[in-house]
Amino acid sequence: MKMNRILTVLGLSTIFSVAANAQYSDVPPKESPMKMKPEMTEIWEPEVKVITPGKLPWDAPSDAIVLFDGKNLDNWVSQKDPKKPAPWKIINNEYMEVVPGSGGIQTKMKFGDCQLHIEWSAPDVVESVGQGRGNSGVFLQNRYEIQILDSYNNRTYANGQAGSVYKDHPPLVNAMKSPLEWNTYDIIYRAPRFKPDGRLDSPATVTVLHNGVLVQNNVTINGLTLYIGLHNYPEAHGEDVISLQDHGNKTQFKNIWIRRL
Amino acid sequence: MKMNRILTVLGLSTIFSVAANAQYSDVPPKESPMKMKPEMTEIWEPEVKVITPGKLPWDAPSDAIVLFDGKNLDNWVSQKDPKKPAPWKIINNEYMEVVPGSGGIQTKMKFGDCQLHIEWSAPDVVESVGQGRGNSGVFLQNRYEIQILDSYNNRTYANGQAGSVYKDHPPLVNAMKSPLEWNTYDIIYRAPRFKPDGRLDSPATVTVLHNGVLVQNNVTINGLTLYIGLHNYPEAHGEDVISLQDHGNKTQFKNIWIRRL
Amino acid sequence: MKMNRILTVLGLSTIFSVAANAQYSDVPPKESPMKMKPEMTEIWEPEVKVITPGKLPWDAPSDAIVLFDGKNLDNWVSQKDPKKPAPWKIINNEYMEVVPGSGGIQTKMKFGDCQLHIEWSAPDVVESVGQGRGNSGVFLQNRYEIQILDSYNNRTYANGQAGSVYKDHPPLVNAMKSPLEWNTYDIIYRAPRFKPDGRLDSPATVTVLHNGVLVQNNVTINGLTLYIGLHNYPEAHGEDVISLQDHGNKTQFKNIWIRRL
Amino acid sequence: MKMNRILTVLGLSTIFSVAANAQYSDVPPKESPMKMKPEMTEIWEPEVKVITPGKLPWDAPSDAIVLFDGKNLDNWVSQKDPKKPAPWKIINNEYMEVVPGSGGIQTKMKFGDCQLHIEWSAPDVVESVGQGRGNSGVFLQNRYEIQILDSYNNRTYANGQAGSVYKDHPPLVNAMKSPLEWNTYDIIYRAPRFKPDGRLDSPATVTVLHNGVLVQNNVTINGLTLYIGLHNYPEAHGEDVISLQDHGNKTQFKNIWIRRL
């Protein structure tokens, strides 16, 4: 199309059309193509928003929502009964610990696309093996689980170990620290999109750094995390809470912040 | 996560958690993995909708909206003034022809993702060269142009010839028929998605068959078609009309149908 | 980077670097951005290859390899023993028919990315139900099956009916013709890519038109077609033959052509 | 397809075909679909490789190649003459500093897909404005630039500031630290793929964290970084060096490590 859209909008397309053949050469150029100027590929607007990054890599930047800073569980509620406070324990004003049997906890706020930073540690006392050791999980939109497990010297199925998208994608490597150390997850999450009629439009994807090491590289999440059966997207949903799983082990969490994308 | 979501929903997660280690072996299996049954990868619901395909490849299937069948322009209006009828000419109750200077035409209905079938012919009398010969275009969502041009023995810039995404992607091959023959475009279009705040979420993509030959293979449309400057997505939009361009040449069209995807 | 790569190649980067601050304004422009010229977004090279499309939509274009034109099976061999001729029957110098029990047939040539046109008909005599009726299949790269089945008034699992990627994706609609008519498949296939170490780099994708109706819209093929179990990509492979399945039914085929992409 | 591929390979397909209708029910199941077992979605092989993450988030994990640890420039050479040592200065056995006019430096080793960690600081003395202040860059595969600039209180074009893919994508936010502090880039890079004939098969993509904040979210790199004109992929290439730009400013670098992906 050789018609300037603005002309069309102004109702000048006729004039332009008539003039078209006169105005522009329709024969191939004899010389080399017209050279651009450097300024032509500069983008000045909109101006990029300035934020203040954290002082240390694990610190929340200025545009993050701090979900847990060690002091209280005010941003969380019980999964069994979201009207009740989160039933987990705060220790040393520094971290929280799963109270086995109390049920999972979830944020009060809902999220979609996000960058999530979370630190966690396997229970100090090593018990059981495989899926029985230090099992918990971060559920994005309350549905899609990044597995938490004590995968330090503890083999289980690859798509069930720490850093896996549970029962979906094994981590690229096992970057686990010992139960006496803290692990970090830096998660870049794109929520699934649904069409107005409820069908899946595009699946969720996720990138995960475990202790700074890439373990999920923009993988497609194949659906709702299920213990049994094939994953899929049974129904449309919007933003939703982030939840942490009580799987009966005293997993610990600290320094949780999130940025909406 | 080892917890059946259904149990969680029922509030039984505590019971389950307690039982977990007993119920499921946490040690690696000694034998080969449990074999699935054929039925486990069958999908029975929902049942796939039955439609009746056209008798011939160019006929509209039963679930298509026929936009033009040669009889009238009832589904189209003038682009200059959408309150007025489409100002192009119907010939032989078979096809329409651009009336140069009358302006483009557009559908009354709006569309997003779609499969579009359209047949067109370059003007019978060959005039001018390059972009001046048999120039028109199909604008998806009134913005993204699949170029129409008499590209039969008529060189122009590759991303401006028939089958191109105008000023974006050249066609893979030049599959043009002579001005005395009809061409077909079968277009599979995915509209761009925008975020609630108006930013682009995912760009449009398109696949085009020109006379049955693949000329655009799921390419990304880089933005609003522009005669001058770099393409981008300046603003969010929803479904919109399909328009046909008046570029001053007597291009002909027939047998236009569309299926929403 | 403000350095013209060509200068770098010529070893002039130092000169350029020194001159940089003088040559280019580093302050934001006061006026509107510099306007481009229409010619700056034209792509002239390479010239797009000219081909001759088929006269009718089902005719092979000039750049296609005709795999079967009704005359002979010279381009095909037996799957049981690729050193032996294809054991199926030619009828009326027009189409071939599966000889049940003789085994599948495969092309002599190997293909990767391609556009494939194939016409097929369910057996004239309707027998059995579900997967037992008119079952066959087109295997891309001898591995990934587009299902062929008599899906005319014959319900089976959605991801096992005509137009499905077998045991993977159901077709978007059921566009099946009656057993007395011919069906067309127009398939646009992108082969999987593998890394040098054999891991999957990107999965295969496919778009399928069944009788001109879109039934697979650029879907990801999740792996090797399997009757039992989860699909995946167990090993790297290059181009491979296209095969047609003998599933015990007298399915008929004609007019098969392919274009490398 | 209902045929077990293994049978086909064994030449048993005939037997199987004959038996097919007997062995498997072709009628829709009366009851709910057969339930899977938890073990069926476990992946045990291959075992995920164990690595040791860095003690601190900026430390190299055990499977990284340390490109610069402050001690020497042994892994780098001059861009002007790759046979010569890297001409930049090492300070305090801790960091290196650009020697303006000496030209860029590049790694001896070549890389494709990678996770790259690099720390950098704008010059201590603030001079000039816009692109003239603290300008340098990391070139992935010696071609695709992640811009380095002192973007602390220093506006320039958005796709030219720190964290941009130069002249391509602005960063999502400006997460810049002051010239007296160190910045980190954590880059997850997927190299472009090319077809055997040299055409682009899939463009490069990149994710960048700047000081732990997501600034590039899996964006498509539109081609070779150019100061003037439209980016594209003019020719196929394989793995290549990583280079750091001398743009006339005393930018500093430390703690550079890379992991092949």
PDB file of N, CA, C and O in Angstrom, chain D residues 27-87:
ATOM      1  N   VAL D  27     -15.638 -48.799  20.289  1.00  0.00           N
ATOM      2  CA  VAL D  27     -16.809 -48.000  20.680  1.00  0.00           C
ATOM      3  C   VAL D  27     -16.440 -47.101  21.862  1.00  0.00           C
ATOM      4  O   VAL D  27     -15.561 -47.435  22.654  1.00  0.00           O
ATOM      5  N   PRO D  28     -17.111 -45.966  21.932  1.00  0.00           N
ATOM      6  CA  PRO D  28     -16.823 -45.053  23.040  1.00  0.00           C
ATOM      7  C   PRO D  28     -16.993 -45.756  24.386  1.00  0.00           C
ATOM      8  O   PRO D  28     -17.860 -46.611  24.532  1.00  0.00           O
ATOM      9  N   PRO D  29     -16.158 -45.393  25.347  1.00  0.00           N
ATOM     10  CA  PRO D  29     -16.250 -46.040  26.667  1.00  0.00           C
ATOM     11  C   PRO D  29     -17.534 -45.618  27.363  1.00  0.00           C
ATOM     12  O   PRO D  29     -17.953 -44.475  27.279  1.00  0.00           O
ATOM     13  N   LYS D  30     -18.149 -46.557  28.039  1.00  0.00           N
ATOM     14  CA  LYS D  30     -19.391 -46.262  28.748  1.00  0.00           C
ATOM     15  C   LYS D  30     -19.113 -45.472  30.030  1.00  0.00           C
ATOM     16  O   LYS D  30     -19.889 -44.666  30.461  1.00  0.00           O
ATOM     17  N   GLU D  31     -17.990 -45.795  30.640  1.00  0.00           N
ATOM     18  CA  GLU D  31     -17.696 -45.177  31.933  1.00  0.00           C
ATOM     19  C   GLU D  31     -16.712 -44.016  31.774  1.00  0.00           C
ATOM     20  O   GLU D  31     -16.288 -43.692  30.679  1.00  0.00           O
ATOM     21  N   SER D  32     -16.338 -43.440  32.867  1.00  0.00           N
ATOM     22  CA  SER D  32     -15.365 -42.354  32.860  1.00  0.00           C
ATOM     23  C   SER D  32     -14.033 -42.896  32.356  1.00  0.00           C
ATOM     24  O   SER D  32     -13.759 -44.087  32.450  1.00  0.00           O
ATOM     25  N   PRO D  33     -13.207 -42.012  31.819  1.00  0.00           N
ATOM     26  CA  PRO D  33     -11.939 -42.463  31.230  1.00  0.00           C
ATOM     27  C   PRO D  33     -11.057 -43.165  32.259  1.00  0.00           C
ATOM     28  O   PRO D  33     -11.102 -42.879  33.454  1.00  0.00           O
ATOM     29  N   MET D  34     -10.257 -44.073  31.770  1.00  0.00           N
ATOM     30  CA  MET D  34      -9.380 -44.847  32.635  1.00  0.00           C
ATOM     31  C   MET D  34      -8.439 -43.926  33.400  1.00  0.00           C
ATOM     32  O   MET D  34      -7.829 -43.042  32.840  1.00  0.00           O
ATOM     33  N   LYS D  35      -8.332 -44.135  34.676  1.00  0.00           N
ATOM     34  CA  LYS D  35      -7.532 -43.258  35.514  1.00  0.00           C
ATOM     35  C   LYS D  35      -6.050 -43.641  35.413  1.00  0.00           C
ATOM     36  O   LYS D  35      -5.698 -44.816  35.396  1.00  0.00           O
ATOM     37  N   MET D  36      -5.201 -42.640  35.396  1.00  0.00           N
ATOM     38  CA  MET D  36      -3.775 -42.915  35.377  1.00  0.00           C
ATOM     39  C   MET D  36      -3.268 -43.125  36.805  1.00  0.00           C
ATOM     40  O   MET D  36      -3.966 -42.868  37.776  1.00  0.00           O
ATOM     41  N   LYS D  37      -2.053 -43.605  36.897  1.00  0.00           N
ATOM     42  CA  LYS D  37      -1.391 -43.732  38.199  1.00  0.00           C
ATOM     43  C   LYS D  37      -0.387 -42.588  38.334  1.00  0.00           C
ATOM     44  O   LYS D  37       0.173 -42.139  37.324  1.00  0.00           O
ATOM     45  N   PRO D  38      -0.113 -42.163  39.561  1.00  0.00           N
ATOM     46  CA  PRO D  38       0.853 -41.074  39.756  1.00  0.00           C
ATOM     47  C   PRO D  38       2.194 -41.336  39.085  1.00  0.00           C
ATOM     48  O   PRO D  38       2.807 -40.443  38.504  1.00  0.00           O
ATOM     49  N   GLU D  39       2.633 -42.563  39.134  1.00  0.00           N
ATOM     50  CA  GLU D  39       3.952 -42.889  38.609  1.00  0.00           C
ATOM     51  C   GLU D  39       4.058 -42.655  37.095  1.00  0.00           C
ATOM     52  O   GLU D  39       5.148 -42.547  36.545  1.00  0.00           O
ATOM     53  N   MET D  40       2.926 -42.604  36.426  1.00  0.00           N
ATOM     54  CA  MET D  40       2.936 -42.522  34.965  1.00  0.00           C
ATOM     55  C   MET D  40       3.400 -41.173  34.431  1.00  0.00           C
ATOM     56  O   MET D  40       3.715 -41.056  33.257  1.00  0.00           O
ATOM     57  N   THR D  41       3.390 -40.183  35.276  1.00  0.00           N
ATOM     58  CA  THR D  41       3.870 -38.878  34.809  1.00  0.00           C
ATOM     59  C   THR D  41       5.198 -38.505  35.466  1.00  0.00           C
ATOM     60  O   THR D  41       5.603 -37.350  35.467  1.00  0.00           O
ATOM     61  N   GLU D  42       5.859 -39.492  36.038  1.00  0.00           N
ATOM     62  CA  GLU D  42       7.200 -39.251  36.594  1.00  0.00           C
ATOM     63  C   GLU D  42       8.247 -39.488  35.508  1.00  0.00           C
ATOM     64  O   GLU D  42       8.141 -40.421  34.728  1.00  0.00           O
ATOM     65  N   ILE D  43       9.223 -38.627  35.482  1.00  0.00           N
ATOM     66  CA  ILE D  43      10.346 -38.814  34.557  1.00  0.00           C
ATOM     67  C   ILE D  43      11.593 -39.096  35.388  1.00  0.00           C
ATOM     68  O   ILE D  43      12.026 -38.233  36.157  1.00  0.00           O
ATOM     69  N   TRP D  44      12.167 -40.274  35.228  1.00  0.00           N
ATOM     70  CA  TRP D  44      13.331 -40.645  36.050  1.00  0.00           C
ATOM     71  C   TRP D  44      14.658 -40.523  35.318  1.00  0.00           C
ATOM     72  O   TRP D  44      15.704 -40.365  35.942  1.00  0.00           O
ATOM     73  N   GLU D  45      14.583 -40.645  33.998  1.00  0.00           N
ATOM     74  CA  GLU D  45      15.824 -40.601  33.223  1.00  0.00           C
ATOM     75  C   GLU D  45      15.757 -39.512  32.179  1.00  0.00           C
ATOM     76  O   GLU D  45      14.694 -39.312  31.592  1.00  0.00           O
ATOM     77  N   PRO D  46      16.834 -38.834  31.824  1.00  0.00           N
ATOM     78  CA  PRO D  46      18.137 -38.989  32.473  1.00  0.00           C
ATOM     79  C   PRO D  46      18.157 -38.271  33.822  1.00  0.00           C
ATOM     80  O   PRO D  46      17.345 -37.375  34.066  1.00  0.00           O
ATOM     81  N   GLU D  47      19.058 -38.678  34.668  1.00  0.00           N
ATOM     82  CA  GLU D  47      19.201 -38.047  35.973  1.00  0.00           C
ATOM     83  C   GLU D  47      19.724 -36.625  35.760  1.00  0.00           C
ATOM     84  O   GLU D  47      20.554 -36.380  34.881  1.00  0.00           O
ATOM     85  N   VAL D  48      19.207 -35.699  36.538  1.00  0.00           N
ATOM     86  CA  VAL D  48      19.621 -34.307  36.389  1.00  0.00           C
ATOM     87  C   VAL D  48      21.024 -34.129  36.980  1.00  0.00           C
ATOM     88  O   VAL D  48      21.307 -34.579  38.082  1.00  0.00           O
ATOM     89  N   LYS D  49      21.873 -33.494  36.229  1.00  0.00           N
ATOM     90  CA  LYS D  49      23.257 -33.263  36.631  1.00  0.00           C
ATOM     91  C   LYS D  49      23.335 -32.365  37.876  1.00  0.00           C
ATOM     92  O   LYS D  49      22.657 -31.338  37.950  1.00  0.00           O
ATOM     93  N   VAL D  50      24.150 -32.762  38.827  1.00  0.00           N
ATOM     94  CA  VAL D  50      24.312 -31.971  40.044  1.00  0.00           C
ATOM     95  C   VAL D  50      25.450 -30.971  39.858  1.00  0.00           C
ATOM     96  O   VAL D  50      26.530 -31.337  39.389  1.00  0.00           O
ATOM     97  N   ILE D  51      25.202 -29.729  40.206  1.00  0.00           N
ATOM     98  CA  ILE D  51      26.270 -28.726  40.194  1.00  0.00           C
ATOM     99  C   ILE D  51      26.275 -28.035  41.554  1.00  0.00           C
ATOM    100  O   ILE D  51      25.333 -28.167  42.326  1.00  0.00           O
ATOM    101  N   THR D  52      27.338 -27.305  41.828  1.00  0.00           N
ATOM    102  CA  THR D  52      27.390 -26.550  43.077  1.00  0.00           C
ATOM    103  C   THR D  52      27.191 -25.075  42.752  1.00  0.00           C
ATOM    104  O   THR D  52      27.998 -24.489  42.032  1.00  0.00           O
ATOM    105  N   PRO D  53      26.110 -24.506  43.257  1.00  0.00           N
ATOM    106  CA  PRO D  53      25.893 -23.084  42.975  1.00  0.00           C
ATOM    107  C   PRO D  53      26.933 -22.254  43.719  1.00  0.00           C
ATOM    108  O   PRO D  53      27.582 -22.740  44.643  1.00  0.00           O
ATOM    109  N   GLY D  54      27.086 -21.005  43.307  1.00  0.00           N
ATOM    110  CA  GLY D  54      27.990 -20.111  44.026  1.00  0.00           C
ATOM    111  C   GLY D  54      27.503 -19.873  45.440  1.00  0.00           C
ATOM    112  O   GLY D  54      26.315 -19.998  45.722  1.00  0.00           O
ATOM    113  N   LYS D  55      28.420 -19.516  46.327  1.00  0.00           N
ATOM    114  CA  LYS D  55      28.020 -19.246  47.711  1.00  0.00           C
ATOM    115  C   LYS D  55      27.107 -18.021  47.752  1.00  0.00           C
ATOM    116  O   LYS D  55      26.079 -18.021  48.418  1.00  0.00           O
ATOM    117  N   LEU D  56      27.517 -17.002  47.036  1.00  0.00           N
ATOM    118  CA  LEU D  56      26.708 -15.799  46.956  1.00  0.00           C
ATOM    119  C   LEU D  56      26.132 -15.703  45.539  1.00  0.00           C
ATOM    120  O   LEU D  56      26.658 -16.332  44.612  1.00  0.00           O
ATOM    121  N   PRO D  57      25.083 -14.910  45.372  1.00  0.00           N
ATOM    122  CA  PRO D  57      24.392 -14.906  44.073  1.00  0.00           C
ATOM    123  C   PRO D  57      25.294 -14.511  42.909  1.00  0.00           C
ATOM    124  O   PRO D  57      25.043 -14.864  41.769  1.00  0.00           O
ATOM    125  N   TRP D  58      26.353 -13.765  43.181  1.00  0.00           N
ATOM    126  CA  TRP D  58      27.211 -13.336  42.088  1.00  0.00           C
ATOM    127  C   TRP D  58      28.389 -14.293  41.854  1.00  0.00           C
ATOM    128  O   TRP D  58      29.135 -14.127  40.904  1.00  0.00           O
ATOM    129  N   ASP D  59      28.529 -15.282  42.727  1.00  0.00           N
ATOM    130  CA  ASP D  59      29.625 -16.241  42.554  1.00  0.00           C
ATOM    131  C   ASP D  59      29.327 -17.206  41.410  1.00  0.00           C
ATOM    132  O   ASP D  59      28.172 -17.593  41.190  1.00  0.00           O
ATOM    133  N   ALA D  60      30.378 -17.620  40.736  1.00  0.00           N
ATOM    134  CA  ALA D  60      30.213 -18.576  39.645  1.00  0.00           C
ATOM    135  C   ALA D  60      29.836 -19.945  40.185  1.00  0.00           C
ATOM    136  O   ALA D  60      30.429 -20.429  41.143  1.00  0.00           O
ATOM    137  N   PRO D  61      28.842 -20.605  39.586  1.00  0.00           N
ATOM    138  CA  PRO D  61      28.559 -21.994  39.955  1.00  0.00           C
ATOM    139  C   PRO D  61      29.628 -22.916  39.385  1.00  0.00           C
ATOM    140  O   PRO D  61      30.437 -22.504  38.547  1.00  0.00           O
ATOM    141  N   SER D  62      29.622 -24.153  39.855  1.00  0.00           N
ATOM    142  CA  SER D  62      30.712 -25.071  39.498  1.00  0.00           C
ATOM    143  C   SER D  62      30.788 -25.387  38.017  1.00  0.00           C
ATOM    144  O   SER D  62      31.840 -25.762  37.507  1.00  0.00           O
ATOM    145  N   ASP D  63      29.704 -25.251  37.289  1.00  0.00           N
ATOM    146  CA  ASP D  63      29.732 -25.594  35.865  1.00  0.00           C
ATOM    147  C   ASP D  63      29.922 -24.361  34.972  1.00  0.00           C
ATOM    148  O   ASP D  63      29.734 -24.441  33.760  1.00  0.00           O
ATOM    149  N   ALA D  64      30.301 -23.237  35.567  1.00  0.00           N
ATOM    150  CA  ALA D  64      30.531 -22.023  34.773  1.00  0.00           C
ATOM    151  C   ALA D  64      31.990 -21.959  34.314  1.00  0.00           C
ATOM    152  O   ALA D  64      32.881 -22.537  34.932  1.00  0.00           O
ATOM    153  N   ILE D  65      32.200 -21.267  33.234  1.00  0.00           N
ATOM    154  CA  ILE D  65      33.553 -20.910  32.810  1.00  0.00           C
ATOM    155  C   ILE D  65      33.791 -19.492  33.320  1.00  0.00           C
ATOM    156  O   ILE D  65      33.027 -18.579  33.000  1.00  0.00           O
ATOM    157  N   VAL D  66      34.829 -19.327  34.135  1.00  0.00           N
ATOM    158  CA  VAL D  66      35.121 -17.999  34.662  1.00  0.00           C
ATOM    159  C   VAL D  66      35.918 -17.244  33.606  1.00  0.00           C
ATOM    160  O   VAL D  66      37.040 -17.620  33.269  1.00  0.00           O
ATOM    161  N   LEU D  67      35.326 -16.187  33.068  1.00  0.00           N
ATOM    162  CA  LEU D  67      35.984 -15.429  32.002  1.00  0.00           C
ATOM    163  C   LEU D  67      36.885 -14.328  32.567  1.00  0.00           C
ATOM    164  O   LEU D  67      37.830 -13.895  31.916  1.00  0.00           O
ATOM    165  N   PHE D  68      36.558 -13.885  33.764  1.00  0.00           N
ATOM    166  CA  PHE D  68      37.387 -12.844  34.380  1.00  0.00           C
ATOM    167  C   PHE D  68      37.156 -12.845  35.886  1.00  0.00           C
ATOM    168  O   PHE D  68      36.019 -12.677  36.345  1.00  0.00           O
ATOM    169  N   ASP D  69      38.248 -13.028  36.628  1.00  0.00           N
ATOM    170  CA  ASP D  69      38.122 -13.058  38.090  1.00  0.00           C
ATOM    171  C   ASP D  69      38.930 -11.936  38.748  1.00  0.00           C
ATOM    172  O   ASP D  69      39.184 -11.963  39.948  1.00  0.00           O
ATOM    173  N   GLY D  70      39.360 -10.966  37.936  1.00  0.00           N
ATOM    174  CA  GLY D  70      40.079  -9.823  38.490  1.00  0.00           C
ATOM    175  C   GLY D  70      41.590  -9.959  38.417  1.00  0.00           C
ATOM    176  O   GLY D  70      42.317  -8.976  38.509  1.00  0.00           O
ATOM    177  N   LYS D  71      42.059 -11.167  38.218  1.00  0.00           N
ATOM    178  CA  LYS D  71      43.504 -11.399  38.270  1.00  0.00           C
ATOM    179  C   LYS D  71      44.207 -11.087  36.939  1.00  0.00           C
ATOM    180  O   LYS D  71      45.270 -10.483  36.927  1.00  0.00           O
ATOM    181  N   ASN D  72      43.620 -11.521  35.857  1.00  0.00           N
ATOM    182  CA  ASN D  72      44.284 -11.325  34.565  1.00  0.00           C
ATOM    183  C   ASN D  72      43.280 -11.364  33.415  1.00  0.00           C
ATOM    184  O   ASN D  72      42.115 -11.704  33.621  1.00  0.00           O
ATOM    185  N   LEU D  73      43.795 -11.037  32.235  1.00  0.00           N
ATOM    186  CA  LEU D  73      42.932 -11.004  31.042  1.00  0.00           C
ATOM    187  C   LEU D  73      43.255 -12.164  30.099  1.00  0.00           C
ATOM    188  O   LEU D  73      43.097 -12.058  28.879  1.00  0.00           O
ATOM    189  N   ASP D  74      43.678 -13.265  30.704  1.00  0.00           N
ATOM    190  CA  ASP D  74      44.129 -14.409  29.904  1.00  0.00           C
ATOM    191  C   ASP D  74      43.059 -14.976  28.974  1.00  0.00           C
ATOM    192  O   ASP D  74      43.379 -15.591  27.961  1.00  0.00           O
ATOM    193  N   ASN D  75      41.798 -14.774  29.331  1.00  0.00           N
ATOM    194  CA  ASN D  75      40.737 -15.323  28.479  1.00  0.00           C
ATOM    195  C   ASN D  75      40.272 -14.347  27.400  1.00  0.00           C
ATOM    196  O   ASN D  75      39.299 -14.607  26.709  1.00  0.00           O
ATOM    197  N   TRP D  76      40.981 -13.206  27.286  1.00  0.00           N
ATOM    198  CA  TRP D  76      40.563 -12.152  26.372  1.00  0.00           C
ATOM    199  C   TRP D  76      41.696 -11.744  25.444  1.00  0.00           C
ATOM    200  O   TRP D  76      42.864 -11.879  25.782  1.00  0.00           O
ATOM    201  N   VAL D  77      41.320 -11.230  24.281  1.00  0.00           N
ATOM    202  CA  VAL D  77      42.309 -10.688  23.341  1.00  0.00           C
ATOM    203  C   VAL D  77      41.815  -9.346  22.801  1.00  0.00           C
ATOM    204  O   VAL D  77      40.665  -8.957  23.041  1.00  0.00           O
ATOM    205  N   SER D  78      42.677  -8.699  22.066  1.00  0.00           N
ATOM    206  CA  SER D  78      42.337  -7.416  21.447  1.00  0.00           C
ATOM    207  C   SER D  78      41.396  -7.623  20.265  1.00  0.00           C
ATOM    208  O   SER D  78      41.562  -8.572  19.490  1.00  0.00           O
ATOM    209  N   GLN D  79      40.425  -6.734  20.115  1.00  0.00           N
ATOM    210  CA  GLN D  79      39.546  -6.847  18.940  1.00  0.00           C
ATOM    211  C   GLN D  79      40.232  -6.349  17.680  1.00  0.00           C
ATOM    212  O   GLN D  79      39.981  -6.846  16.594  1.00  0.00           O
ATOM    213  N   LYS D  80      41.100  -5.382  17.838  1.00  0.00           N
ATOM    214  CA  LYS D  80      41.815  -4.848  16.671  1.00  0.00           C
ATOM    215  C   LYS D  80      42.713  -5.912  16.069  1.00  0.00           C
ATOM    216  O   LYS D  80      42.831  -6.026  14.854  1.00  0.00           O
ATOM    217  N   ASP D  81      43.347  -6.656  16.940  1.00  0.00           N
ATOM    218  CA  ASP D  81      44.223  -7.733  16.480  1.00  0.00           C
ATOM    219  C   ASP D  81      44.123  -8.891  17.460  1.00  0.00           C
ATOM    220  O   ASP D  81      44.802  -8.918  18.485  1.00  0.00           O
ATOM    221  N   PRO D  82      43.273  -9.842  17.122  1.00  0.00           N
ATOM    222  CA  PRO D  82      43.020 -10.947  18.068  1.00  0.00           C
ATOM    223  C   PRO D  82      44.260 -11.772  18.403  1.00  0.00           C
ATOM    224  O   PRO D  82      44.202 -12.632  19.278  1.00  0.00           O
ATOM    225  N   LYS D  83      45.348 -11.496  17.707  1.00  0.00           N
ATOM    226  CA  LYS D  83      46.590 -12.204  18.076  1.00  0.00           C
ATOM    227  C   LYS D  83      47.277 -11.510  19.247  1.00  0.00           C
ATOM    228  O   LYS D  83      48.205 -12.051  19.837  1.00  0.00           O
ATOM    229  N   LYS D  84      46.831 -10.331  19.564  1.00  0.00           N
ATOM    230  CA  LYS D  84      47.446  -9.566  20.646  1.00  0.00           C
ATOM    231  C   LYS D  84      46.621  -9.638  21.935  1.00  0.00           C
ATOM    232  O   LYS D  84      45.409  -9.844  21.892  1.00  0.00           O
ATOM    233  N   PRO D  85      47.288  -9.424  23.061  1.00  0.00           N
ATOM    234  CA  PRO D  85      46.582  -9.479  24.352  1.00  0.00           C
ATOM    235  C   PRO D  85      45.530  -8.366  24.455  1.00  0.00           C
ATOM    236  O   PRO D  85      45.615  -7.360  23.763  1.00  0.00           O
ATOM    237  N   ALA D  86      44.606  -8.558  25.327  1.00  0.00           N
ATOM    238  CA  ALA D  86      43.580  -7.545  25.581  1.00  0.00           C
ATOM    239  C   ALA D  86      44.263  -6.320  26.174  1.00  0.00           C
ATOM    240  O   ALA D  86      44.997  -6.437  27.162  1.00  0.00           O
ATOM    241  N   PRO D  87      44.049  -5.146  25.585  1.00  0.00           N
ATOM    242  CA  PRO D  87      44.813  -3.956  25.957  1.00  0.00           C
ATOM    243  C   PRO D  87      44.233  -3.159  27.123  1.00  0.00           C
ATOM    244  O   PRO D  87      44.583  -2.008  27.303  1.00  0.00           O
TER     245      PRO D  87
END
